[in-house]
mmCIF file of C-alpha atoms in Angstrom:
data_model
loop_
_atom_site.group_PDB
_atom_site.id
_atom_site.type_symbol
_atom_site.label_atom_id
_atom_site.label_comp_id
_atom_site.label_asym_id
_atom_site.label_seq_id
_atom_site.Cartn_x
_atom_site.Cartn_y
_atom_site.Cartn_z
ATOM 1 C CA UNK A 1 6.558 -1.215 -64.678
ATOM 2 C CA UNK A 2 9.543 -0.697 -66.704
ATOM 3 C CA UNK A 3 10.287 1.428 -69.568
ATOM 4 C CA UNK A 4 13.221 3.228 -70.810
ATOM 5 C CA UNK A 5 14.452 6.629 -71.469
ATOM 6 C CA UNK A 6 14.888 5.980 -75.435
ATOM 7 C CA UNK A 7 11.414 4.876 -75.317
ATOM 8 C CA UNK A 8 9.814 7.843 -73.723
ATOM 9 C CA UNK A 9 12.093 9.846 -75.932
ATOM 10 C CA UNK A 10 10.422 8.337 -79.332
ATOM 11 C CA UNK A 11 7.477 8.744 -77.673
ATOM 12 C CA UNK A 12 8.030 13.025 -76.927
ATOM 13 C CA UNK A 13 9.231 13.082 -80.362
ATOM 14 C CA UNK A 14 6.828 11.557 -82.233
ATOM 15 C CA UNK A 15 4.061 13.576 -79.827
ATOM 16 C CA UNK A 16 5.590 16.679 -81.124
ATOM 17 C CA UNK A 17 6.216 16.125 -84.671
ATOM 18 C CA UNK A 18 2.975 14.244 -85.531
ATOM 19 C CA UNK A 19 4.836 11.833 -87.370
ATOM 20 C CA UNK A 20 6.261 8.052 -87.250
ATOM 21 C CA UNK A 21 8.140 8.972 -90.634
ATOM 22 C CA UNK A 22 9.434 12.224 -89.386
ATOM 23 C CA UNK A 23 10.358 10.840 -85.658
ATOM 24 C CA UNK A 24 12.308 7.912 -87.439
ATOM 25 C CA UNK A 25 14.175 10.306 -89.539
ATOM 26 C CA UNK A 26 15.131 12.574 -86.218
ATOM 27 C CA UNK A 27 15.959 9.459 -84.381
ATOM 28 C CA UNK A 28 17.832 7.173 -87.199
ATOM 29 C CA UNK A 29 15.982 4.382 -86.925
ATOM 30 C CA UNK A 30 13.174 2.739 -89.014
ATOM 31 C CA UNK A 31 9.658 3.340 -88.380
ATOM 32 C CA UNK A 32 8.827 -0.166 -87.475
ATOM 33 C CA UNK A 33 11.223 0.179 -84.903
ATOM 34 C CA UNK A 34 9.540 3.688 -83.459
ATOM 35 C CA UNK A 35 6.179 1.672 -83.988
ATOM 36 C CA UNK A 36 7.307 -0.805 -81.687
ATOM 37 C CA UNK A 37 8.561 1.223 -78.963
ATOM 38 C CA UNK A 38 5.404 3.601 -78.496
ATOM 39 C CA UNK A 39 3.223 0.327 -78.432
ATOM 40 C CA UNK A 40 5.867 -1.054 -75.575
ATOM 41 C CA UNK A 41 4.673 2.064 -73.644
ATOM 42 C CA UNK A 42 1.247 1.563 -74.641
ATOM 43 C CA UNK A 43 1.155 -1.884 -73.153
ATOM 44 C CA UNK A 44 2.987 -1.072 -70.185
ATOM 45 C CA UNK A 45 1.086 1.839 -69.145
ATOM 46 C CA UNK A 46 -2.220 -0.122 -70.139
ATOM 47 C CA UNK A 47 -3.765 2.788 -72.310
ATOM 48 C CA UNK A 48 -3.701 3.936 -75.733
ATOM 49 C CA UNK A 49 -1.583 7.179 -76.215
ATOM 50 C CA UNK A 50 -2.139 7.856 -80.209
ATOM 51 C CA UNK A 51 -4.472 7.441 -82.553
ATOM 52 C CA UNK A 52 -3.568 7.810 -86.166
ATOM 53 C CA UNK A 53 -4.761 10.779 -89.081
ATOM 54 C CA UNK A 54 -4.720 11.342 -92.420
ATOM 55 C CA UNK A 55 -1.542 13.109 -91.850
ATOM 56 C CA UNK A 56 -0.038 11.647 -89.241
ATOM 57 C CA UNK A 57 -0.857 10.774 -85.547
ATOM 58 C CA UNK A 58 -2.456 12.693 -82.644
ATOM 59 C CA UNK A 59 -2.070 12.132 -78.450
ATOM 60 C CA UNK A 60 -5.272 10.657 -77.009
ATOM 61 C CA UNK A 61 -5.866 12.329 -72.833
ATOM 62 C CA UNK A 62 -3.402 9.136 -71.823
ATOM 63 C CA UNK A 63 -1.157 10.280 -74.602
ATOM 64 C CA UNK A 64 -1.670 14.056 -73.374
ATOM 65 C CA UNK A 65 -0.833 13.503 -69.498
ATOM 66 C CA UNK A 66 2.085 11.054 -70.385
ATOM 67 C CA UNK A 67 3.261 14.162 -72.312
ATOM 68 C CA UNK A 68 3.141 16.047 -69.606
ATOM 69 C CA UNK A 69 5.348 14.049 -67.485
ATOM 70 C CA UNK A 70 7.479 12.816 -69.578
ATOM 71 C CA UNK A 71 8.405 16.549 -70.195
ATOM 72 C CA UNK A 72 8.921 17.093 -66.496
ATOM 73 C CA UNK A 73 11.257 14.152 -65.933
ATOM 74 C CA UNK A 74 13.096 15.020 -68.979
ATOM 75 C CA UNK A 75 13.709 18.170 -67.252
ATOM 76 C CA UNK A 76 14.214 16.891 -64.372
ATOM 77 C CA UNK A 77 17.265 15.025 -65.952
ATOM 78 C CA UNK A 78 18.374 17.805 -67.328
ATOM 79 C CA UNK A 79 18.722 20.085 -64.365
ATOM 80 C CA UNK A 80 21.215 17.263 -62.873
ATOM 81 C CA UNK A 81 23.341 17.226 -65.608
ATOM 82 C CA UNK A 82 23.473 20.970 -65.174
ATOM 83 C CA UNK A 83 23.992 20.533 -61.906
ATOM 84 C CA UNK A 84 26.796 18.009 -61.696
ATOM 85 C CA UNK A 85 28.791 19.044 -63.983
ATOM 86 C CA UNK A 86 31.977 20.529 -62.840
ATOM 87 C CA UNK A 87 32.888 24.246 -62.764
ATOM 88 C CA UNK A 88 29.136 24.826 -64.516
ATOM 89 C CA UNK A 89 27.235 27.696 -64.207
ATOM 90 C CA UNK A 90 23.706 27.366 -64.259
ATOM 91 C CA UNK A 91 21.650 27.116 -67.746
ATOM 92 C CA UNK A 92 18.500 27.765 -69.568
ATOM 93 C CA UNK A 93 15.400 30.125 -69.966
ATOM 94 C CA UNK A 94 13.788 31.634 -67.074
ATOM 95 C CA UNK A 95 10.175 33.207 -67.927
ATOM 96 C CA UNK A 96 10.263 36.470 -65.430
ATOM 97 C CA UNK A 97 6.708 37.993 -65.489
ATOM 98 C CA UNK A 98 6.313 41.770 -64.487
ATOM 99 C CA UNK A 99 4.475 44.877 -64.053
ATOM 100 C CA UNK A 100 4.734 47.138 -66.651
ATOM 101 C CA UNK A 101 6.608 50.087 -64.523
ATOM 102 C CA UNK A 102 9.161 47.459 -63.355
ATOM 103 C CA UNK A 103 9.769 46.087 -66.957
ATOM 104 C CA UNK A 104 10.656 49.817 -67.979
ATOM 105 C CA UNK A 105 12.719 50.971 -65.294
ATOM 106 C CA UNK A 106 14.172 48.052 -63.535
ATOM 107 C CA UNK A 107 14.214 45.201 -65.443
ATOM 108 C CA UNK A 108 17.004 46.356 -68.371
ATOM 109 C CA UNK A 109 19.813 46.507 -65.109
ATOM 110 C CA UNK A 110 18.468 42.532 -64.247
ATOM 111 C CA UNK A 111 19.219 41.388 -67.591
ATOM 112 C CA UNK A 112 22.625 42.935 -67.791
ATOM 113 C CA UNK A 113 23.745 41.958 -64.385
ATOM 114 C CA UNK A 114 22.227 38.391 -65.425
ATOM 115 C CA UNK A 115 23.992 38.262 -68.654
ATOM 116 C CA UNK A 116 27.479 39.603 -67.187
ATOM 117 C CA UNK A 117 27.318 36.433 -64.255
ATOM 118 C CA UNK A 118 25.165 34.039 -65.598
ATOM 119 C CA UNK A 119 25.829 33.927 -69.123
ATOM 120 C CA UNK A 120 24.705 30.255 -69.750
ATOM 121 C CA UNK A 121 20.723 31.615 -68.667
ATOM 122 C CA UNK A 122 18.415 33.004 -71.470
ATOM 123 C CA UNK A 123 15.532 35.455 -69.855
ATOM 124 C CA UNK A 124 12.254 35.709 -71.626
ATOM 125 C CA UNK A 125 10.196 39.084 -70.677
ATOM 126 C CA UNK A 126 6.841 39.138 -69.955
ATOM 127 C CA UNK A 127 4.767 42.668 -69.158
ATOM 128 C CA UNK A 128 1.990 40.907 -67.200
ATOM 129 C CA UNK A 129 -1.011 43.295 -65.095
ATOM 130 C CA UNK A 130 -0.240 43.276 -61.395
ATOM 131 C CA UNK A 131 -3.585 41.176 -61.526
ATOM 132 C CA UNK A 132 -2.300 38.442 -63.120
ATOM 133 C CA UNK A 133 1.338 37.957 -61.959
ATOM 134 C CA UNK A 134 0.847 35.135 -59.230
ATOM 135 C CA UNK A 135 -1.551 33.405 -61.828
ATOM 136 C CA UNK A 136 1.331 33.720 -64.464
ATOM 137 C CA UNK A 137 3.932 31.682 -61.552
ATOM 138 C CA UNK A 138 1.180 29.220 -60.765
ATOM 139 C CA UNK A 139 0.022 27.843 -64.166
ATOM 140 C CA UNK A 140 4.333 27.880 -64.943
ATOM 141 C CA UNK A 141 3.927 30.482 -67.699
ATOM 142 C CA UNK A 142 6.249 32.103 -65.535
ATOM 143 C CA UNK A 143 8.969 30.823 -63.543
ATOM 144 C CA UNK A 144 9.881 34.943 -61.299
ATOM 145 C CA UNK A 145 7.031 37.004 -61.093
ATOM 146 C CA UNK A 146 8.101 40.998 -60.211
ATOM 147 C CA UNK A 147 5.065 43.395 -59.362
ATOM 148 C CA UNK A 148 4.311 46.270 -56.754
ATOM 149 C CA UNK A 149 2.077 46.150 -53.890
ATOM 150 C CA UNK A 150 1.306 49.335 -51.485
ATOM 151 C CA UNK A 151 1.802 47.402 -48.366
ATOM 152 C CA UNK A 152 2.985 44.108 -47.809
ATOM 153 C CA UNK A 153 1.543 43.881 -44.394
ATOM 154 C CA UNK A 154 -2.351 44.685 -45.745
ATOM 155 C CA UNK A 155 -1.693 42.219 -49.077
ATOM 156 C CA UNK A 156 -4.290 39.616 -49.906
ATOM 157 C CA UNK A 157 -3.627 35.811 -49.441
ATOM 158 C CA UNK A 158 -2.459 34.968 -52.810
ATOM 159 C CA UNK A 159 -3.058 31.107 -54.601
ATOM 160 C CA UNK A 160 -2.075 28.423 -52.361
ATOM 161 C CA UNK A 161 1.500 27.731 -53.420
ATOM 162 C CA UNK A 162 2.502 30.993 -53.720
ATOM 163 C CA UNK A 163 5.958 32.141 -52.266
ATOM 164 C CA UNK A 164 6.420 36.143 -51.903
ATOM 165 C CA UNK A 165 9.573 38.474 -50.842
ATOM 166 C CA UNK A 166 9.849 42.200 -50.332
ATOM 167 C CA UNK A 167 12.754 43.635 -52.426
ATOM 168 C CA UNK A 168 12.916 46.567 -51.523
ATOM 169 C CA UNK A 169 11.072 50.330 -51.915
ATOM 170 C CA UNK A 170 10.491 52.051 -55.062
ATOM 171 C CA UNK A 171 9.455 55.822 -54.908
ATOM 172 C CA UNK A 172 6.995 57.422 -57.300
ATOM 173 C CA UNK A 173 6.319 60.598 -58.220
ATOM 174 C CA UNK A 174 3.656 63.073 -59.528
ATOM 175 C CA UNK A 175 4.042 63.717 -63.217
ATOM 176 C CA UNK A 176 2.406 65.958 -64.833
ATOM 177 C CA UNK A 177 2.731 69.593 -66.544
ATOM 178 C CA UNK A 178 2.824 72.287 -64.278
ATOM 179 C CA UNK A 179 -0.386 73.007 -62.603
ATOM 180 C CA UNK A 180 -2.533 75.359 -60.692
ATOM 181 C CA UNK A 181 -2.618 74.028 -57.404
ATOM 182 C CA UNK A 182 -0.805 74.436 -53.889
ATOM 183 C CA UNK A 183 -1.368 74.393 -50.216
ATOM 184 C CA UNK A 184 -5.227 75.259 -49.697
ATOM 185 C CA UNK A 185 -6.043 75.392 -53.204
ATOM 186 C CA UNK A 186 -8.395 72.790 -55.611
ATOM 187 C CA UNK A 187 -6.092 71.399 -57.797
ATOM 188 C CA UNK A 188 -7.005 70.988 -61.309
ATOM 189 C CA UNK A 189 -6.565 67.469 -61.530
ATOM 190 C CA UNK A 190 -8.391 66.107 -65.049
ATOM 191 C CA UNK A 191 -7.609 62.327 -64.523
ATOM 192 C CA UNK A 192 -5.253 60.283 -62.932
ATOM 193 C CA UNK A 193 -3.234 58.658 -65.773
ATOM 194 C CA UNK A 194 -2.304 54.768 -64.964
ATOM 195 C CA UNK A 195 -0.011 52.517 -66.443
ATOM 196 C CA UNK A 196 -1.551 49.242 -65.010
ATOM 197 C CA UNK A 197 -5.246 49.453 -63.430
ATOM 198 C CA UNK A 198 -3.997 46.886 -61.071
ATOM 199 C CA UNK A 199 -0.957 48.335 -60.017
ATOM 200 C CA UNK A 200 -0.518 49.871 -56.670
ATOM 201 C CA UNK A 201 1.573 52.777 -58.380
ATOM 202 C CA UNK A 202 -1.303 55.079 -57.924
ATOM 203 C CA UNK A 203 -3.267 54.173 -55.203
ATOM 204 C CA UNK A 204 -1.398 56.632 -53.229
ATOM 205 C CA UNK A 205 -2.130 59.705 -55.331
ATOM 206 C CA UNK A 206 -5.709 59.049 -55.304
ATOM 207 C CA UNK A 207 -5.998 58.927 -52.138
ATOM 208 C CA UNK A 208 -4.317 61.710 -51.237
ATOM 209 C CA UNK A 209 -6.810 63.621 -53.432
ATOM 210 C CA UNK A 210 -9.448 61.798 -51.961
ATOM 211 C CA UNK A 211 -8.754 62.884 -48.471
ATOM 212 C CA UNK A 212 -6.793 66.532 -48.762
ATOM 213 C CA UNK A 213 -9.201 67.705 -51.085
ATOM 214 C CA UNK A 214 -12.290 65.249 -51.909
ATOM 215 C CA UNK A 215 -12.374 65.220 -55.349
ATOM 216 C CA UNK A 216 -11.313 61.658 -56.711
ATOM 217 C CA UNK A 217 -10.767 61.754 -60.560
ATOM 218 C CA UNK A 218 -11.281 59.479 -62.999
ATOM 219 C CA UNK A 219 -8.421 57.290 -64.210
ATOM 220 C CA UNK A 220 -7.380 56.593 -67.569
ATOM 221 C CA UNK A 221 -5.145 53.773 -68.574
ATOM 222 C CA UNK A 222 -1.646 54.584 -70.675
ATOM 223 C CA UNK A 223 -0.589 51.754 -71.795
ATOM 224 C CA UNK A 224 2.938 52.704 -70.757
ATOM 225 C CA UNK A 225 4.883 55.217 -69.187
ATOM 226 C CA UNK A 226 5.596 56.551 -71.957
ATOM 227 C CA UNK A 227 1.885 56.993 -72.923
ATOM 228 C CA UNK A 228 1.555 58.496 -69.381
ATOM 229 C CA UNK A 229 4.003 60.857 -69.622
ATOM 230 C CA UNK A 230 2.961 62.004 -73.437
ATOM 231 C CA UNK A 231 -0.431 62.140 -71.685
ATOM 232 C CA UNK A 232 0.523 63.948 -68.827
ATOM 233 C CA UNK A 233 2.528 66.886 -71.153
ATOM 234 C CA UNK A 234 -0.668 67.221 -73.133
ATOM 235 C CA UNK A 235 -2.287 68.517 -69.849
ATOM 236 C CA UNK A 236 -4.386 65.467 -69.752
ATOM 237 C CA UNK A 237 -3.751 64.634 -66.135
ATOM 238 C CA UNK A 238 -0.903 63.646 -63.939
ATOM 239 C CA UNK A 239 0.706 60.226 -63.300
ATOM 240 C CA UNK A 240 2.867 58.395 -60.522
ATOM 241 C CA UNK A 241 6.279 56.928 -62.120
ATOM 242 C CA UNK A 242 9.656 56.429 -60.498
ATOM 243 C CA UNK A 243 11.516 59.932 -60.653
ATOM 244 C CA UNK A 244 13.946 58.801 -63.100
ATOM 245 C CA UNK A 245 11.543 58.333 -65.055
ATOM 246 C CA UNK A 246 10.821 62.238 -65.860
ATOM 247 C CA UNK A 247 14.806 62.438 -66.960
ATOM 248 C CA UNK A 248 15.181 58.942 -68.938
ATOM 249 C CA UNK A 249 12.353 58.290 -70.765
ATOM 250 C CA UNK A 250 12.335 59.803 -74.356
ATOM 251 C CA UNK A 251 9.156 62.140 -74.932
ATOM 252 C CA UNK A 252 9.432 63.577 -71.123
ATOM 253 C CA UNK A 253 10.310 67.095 -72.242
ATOM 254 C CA UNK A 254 7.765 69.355 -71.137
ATOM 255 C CA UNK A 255 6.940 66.731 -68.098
ATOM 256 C CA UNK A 256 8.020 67.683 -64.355
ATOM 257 C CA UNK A 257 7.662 66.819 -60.616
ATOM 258 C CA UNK A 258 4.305 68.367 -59.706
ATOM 259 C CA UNK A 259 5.709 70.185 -56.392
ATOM 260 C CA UNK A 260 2.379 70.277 -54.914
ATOM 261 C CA UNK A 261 0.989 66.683 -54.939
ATOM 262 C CA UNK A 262 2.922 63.909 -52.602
ATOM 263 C CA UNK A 263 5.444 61.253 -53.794
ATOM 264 C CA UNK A 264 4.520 57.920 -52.406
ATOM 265 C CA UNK A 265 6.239 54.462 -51.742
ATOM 266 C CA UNK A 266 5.373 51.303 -53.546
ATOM 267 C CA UNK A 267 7.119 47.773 -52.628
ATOM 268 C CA UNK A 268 8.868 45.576 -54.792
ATOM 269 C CA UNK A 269 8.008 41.736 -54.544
ATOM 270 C CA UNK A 270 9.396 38.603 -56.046
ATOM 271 C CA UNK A 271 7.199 35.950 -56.709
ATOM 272 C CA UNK A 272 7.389 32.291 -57.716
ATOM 273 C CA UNK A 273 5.877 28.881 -57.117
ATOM 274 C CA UNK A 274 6.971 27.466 -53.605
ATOM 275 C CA UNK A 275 5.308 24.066 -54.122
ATOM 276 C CA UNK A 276 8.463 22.611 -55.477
ATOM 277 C CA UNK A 277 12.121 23.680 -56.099
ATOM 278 C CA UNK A 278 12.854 25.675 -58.359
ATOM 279 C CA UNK A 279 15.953 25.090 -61.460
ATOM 280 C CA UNK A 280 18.811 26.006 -61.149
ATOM 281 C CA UNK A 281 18.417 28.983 -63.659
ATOM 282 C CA UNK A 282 15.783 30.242 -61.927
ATOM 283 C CA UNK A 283 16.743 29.701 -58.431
ATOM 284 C CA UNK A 284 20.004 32.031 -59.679
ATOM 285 C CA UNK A 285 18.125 34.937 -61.474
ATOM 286 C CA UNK A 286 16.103 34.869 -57.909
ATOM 287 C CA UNK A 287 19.228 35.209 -56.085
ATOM 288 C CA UNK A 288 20.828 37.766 -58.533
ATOM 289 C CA UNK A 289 17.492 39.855 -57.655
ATOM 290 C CA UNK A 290 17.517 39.456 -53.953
ATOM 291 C CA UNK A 291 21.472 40.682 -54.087
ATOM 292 C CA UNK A 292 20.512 44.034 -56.394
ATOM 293 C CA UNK A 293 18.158 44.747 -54.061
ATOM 294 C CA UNK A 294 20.283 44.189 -51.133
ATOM 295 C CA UNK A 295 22.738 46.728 -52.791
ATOM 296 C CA UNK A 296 20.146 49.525 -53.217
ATOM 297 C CA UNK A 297 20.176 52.309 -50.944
ATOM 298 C CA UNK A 298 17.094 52.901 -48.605
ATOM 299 C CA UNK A 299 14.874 55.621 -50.381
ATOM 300 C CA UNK A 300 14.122 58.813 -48.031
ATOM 301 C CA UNK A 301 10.958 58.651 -46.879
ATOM 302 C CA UNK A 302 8.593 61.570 -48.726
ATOM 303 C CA UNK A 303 6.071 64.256 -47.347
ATOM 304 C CA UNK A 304 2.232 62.824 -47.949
#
């Protein structure tokens, strides 16, 4: 069965645009001539892949899944000529998907260190629930997924597919205003404020609280750390963020370490889909991750 690039081409173009007239504008040629090519394809692959509108034409499901492909090979092509092309760094847009903590206090030194080596790659942001990160890499919304976990070795099978690598160990800390509390006392704990209900940020706090003191208060999602920590000021409860966080982020006046309540450790992991290889963009912003985390100094371990 043969076919050629230029016809596939007409063929992605006119499946886009929704027009003969349009696609034979893009393409400089007439619209006999883009006629003839998609029915080449059509007889070749033995199945009708448009039917015609009122304004314009639509893919049938043979139309739809020769889409599909079509895109992949045409990305496939493209990745070689990025690839074998002297001296070239790699190109394009990697999709990184990741938990809201990590998107407000790690991400921002990714992107520069991306931008500063790999300056022909584009990254597109995603704040995605811990939930839904290895979903995100599987269906290819997202070609890096970035979220926490409490402990690597106790983690959950994820989809079949998946690949998964520790970074490295983020601590957290209790913010909140300054309490009553301390060593043998009930603390007066009115919720514990959360950033992500999935995210194993505050698993550790709770419990703590659980098993020091058995109380175990209700949580109340933020929306983002800097909801938590405007939260947390009010008096409203106390949150787990990474300790720069109480310094950096704008609105933390009045927020502090609360001395009485344990930091914990959450884990870093990289995530992406395993089942094939990955492009050469991608592949690199995985590799620029893996070397920043590499570089970081090993947190000291803190007091439960």
């Amino acid at each position: 069965m043969d076919f050629t690039f230029r016809q596939l081409r007409t063929f992605r173009d006119a499946a886009e645009s929704g027009s003969l007239t349009l696609t034979a504008k893009r393409l400089g040629c007439s619209q006999s001539n883009v006629t003839t090519q998609i029915r080449t394809l059509e007889t070749r692959f033995g199945a009708q892949l448009f039917v015609r509108t009122p304004s314009g034409v639509q893919l049938t499901p043979a139309g739809r899944t020769t889409k599909e492909f079509a895109d992949r090979l045409f990305a496939a092509v493209d990745e070689m000529h990025s690839e074998l092309r002297p001296g070239a760094g790699p190109t394009g847009t990697v999709t990184v998907a990741s938990t809201p903590l990590l998107m407000e206090y790690e991400i921002g030194d990714l992107v520069r260190d991306c931008r500063r080596r790999h300056p022909g790659v584009t990254l597109a942001l995603r704040a995605t629930s811990a939930a839904d990160v290895d979903e995100a890499v599987t269906t290819g919304q997202a070609d890096i997924g970035l979220t926490l976990v409490a402990d690597p070795a106790d983690q959950p099978a994820g989809p079949a597919g998946i690949s998964r690598q520790t970074l490295f160990e983020l601590p957290l800390v209790p913010v909140g205003e300054p309490l009553p509390g301390g060593p043998g006392h009930q603390p007066a704990v009115e919720h514990v404020l959360v950033v992500d209900p999935a995210c194993a940020s505050h698993d550790g706090l709770l419990r703590h609280l659980r098993a020091r003191y058995g109380i175990e208060p209700p949580t109340m999602e933020a929306g983002s750390a800097r909801g938590a920590i405007g939260l947390a000021c009010a008096g409203l409860g106390v949150t787990m963020l990474p300790e720069r966080a109480v310094t950096e982020a704008p609105g933390a006046a009045g927020a502090t370490v609360v001395p009485w309540l344990p930091g914990t450790t959450a884990h870093v992991q990289a995530v992406w889909n395993g089942t094939g290889r990955l492009a050469p963009a991608a592949a690199a912003f995985l590799e620029l991750v893996r070397q920043a985390a590499s570089a970081r100094p090993r947190p000291a371990l803190m007091a439960a």
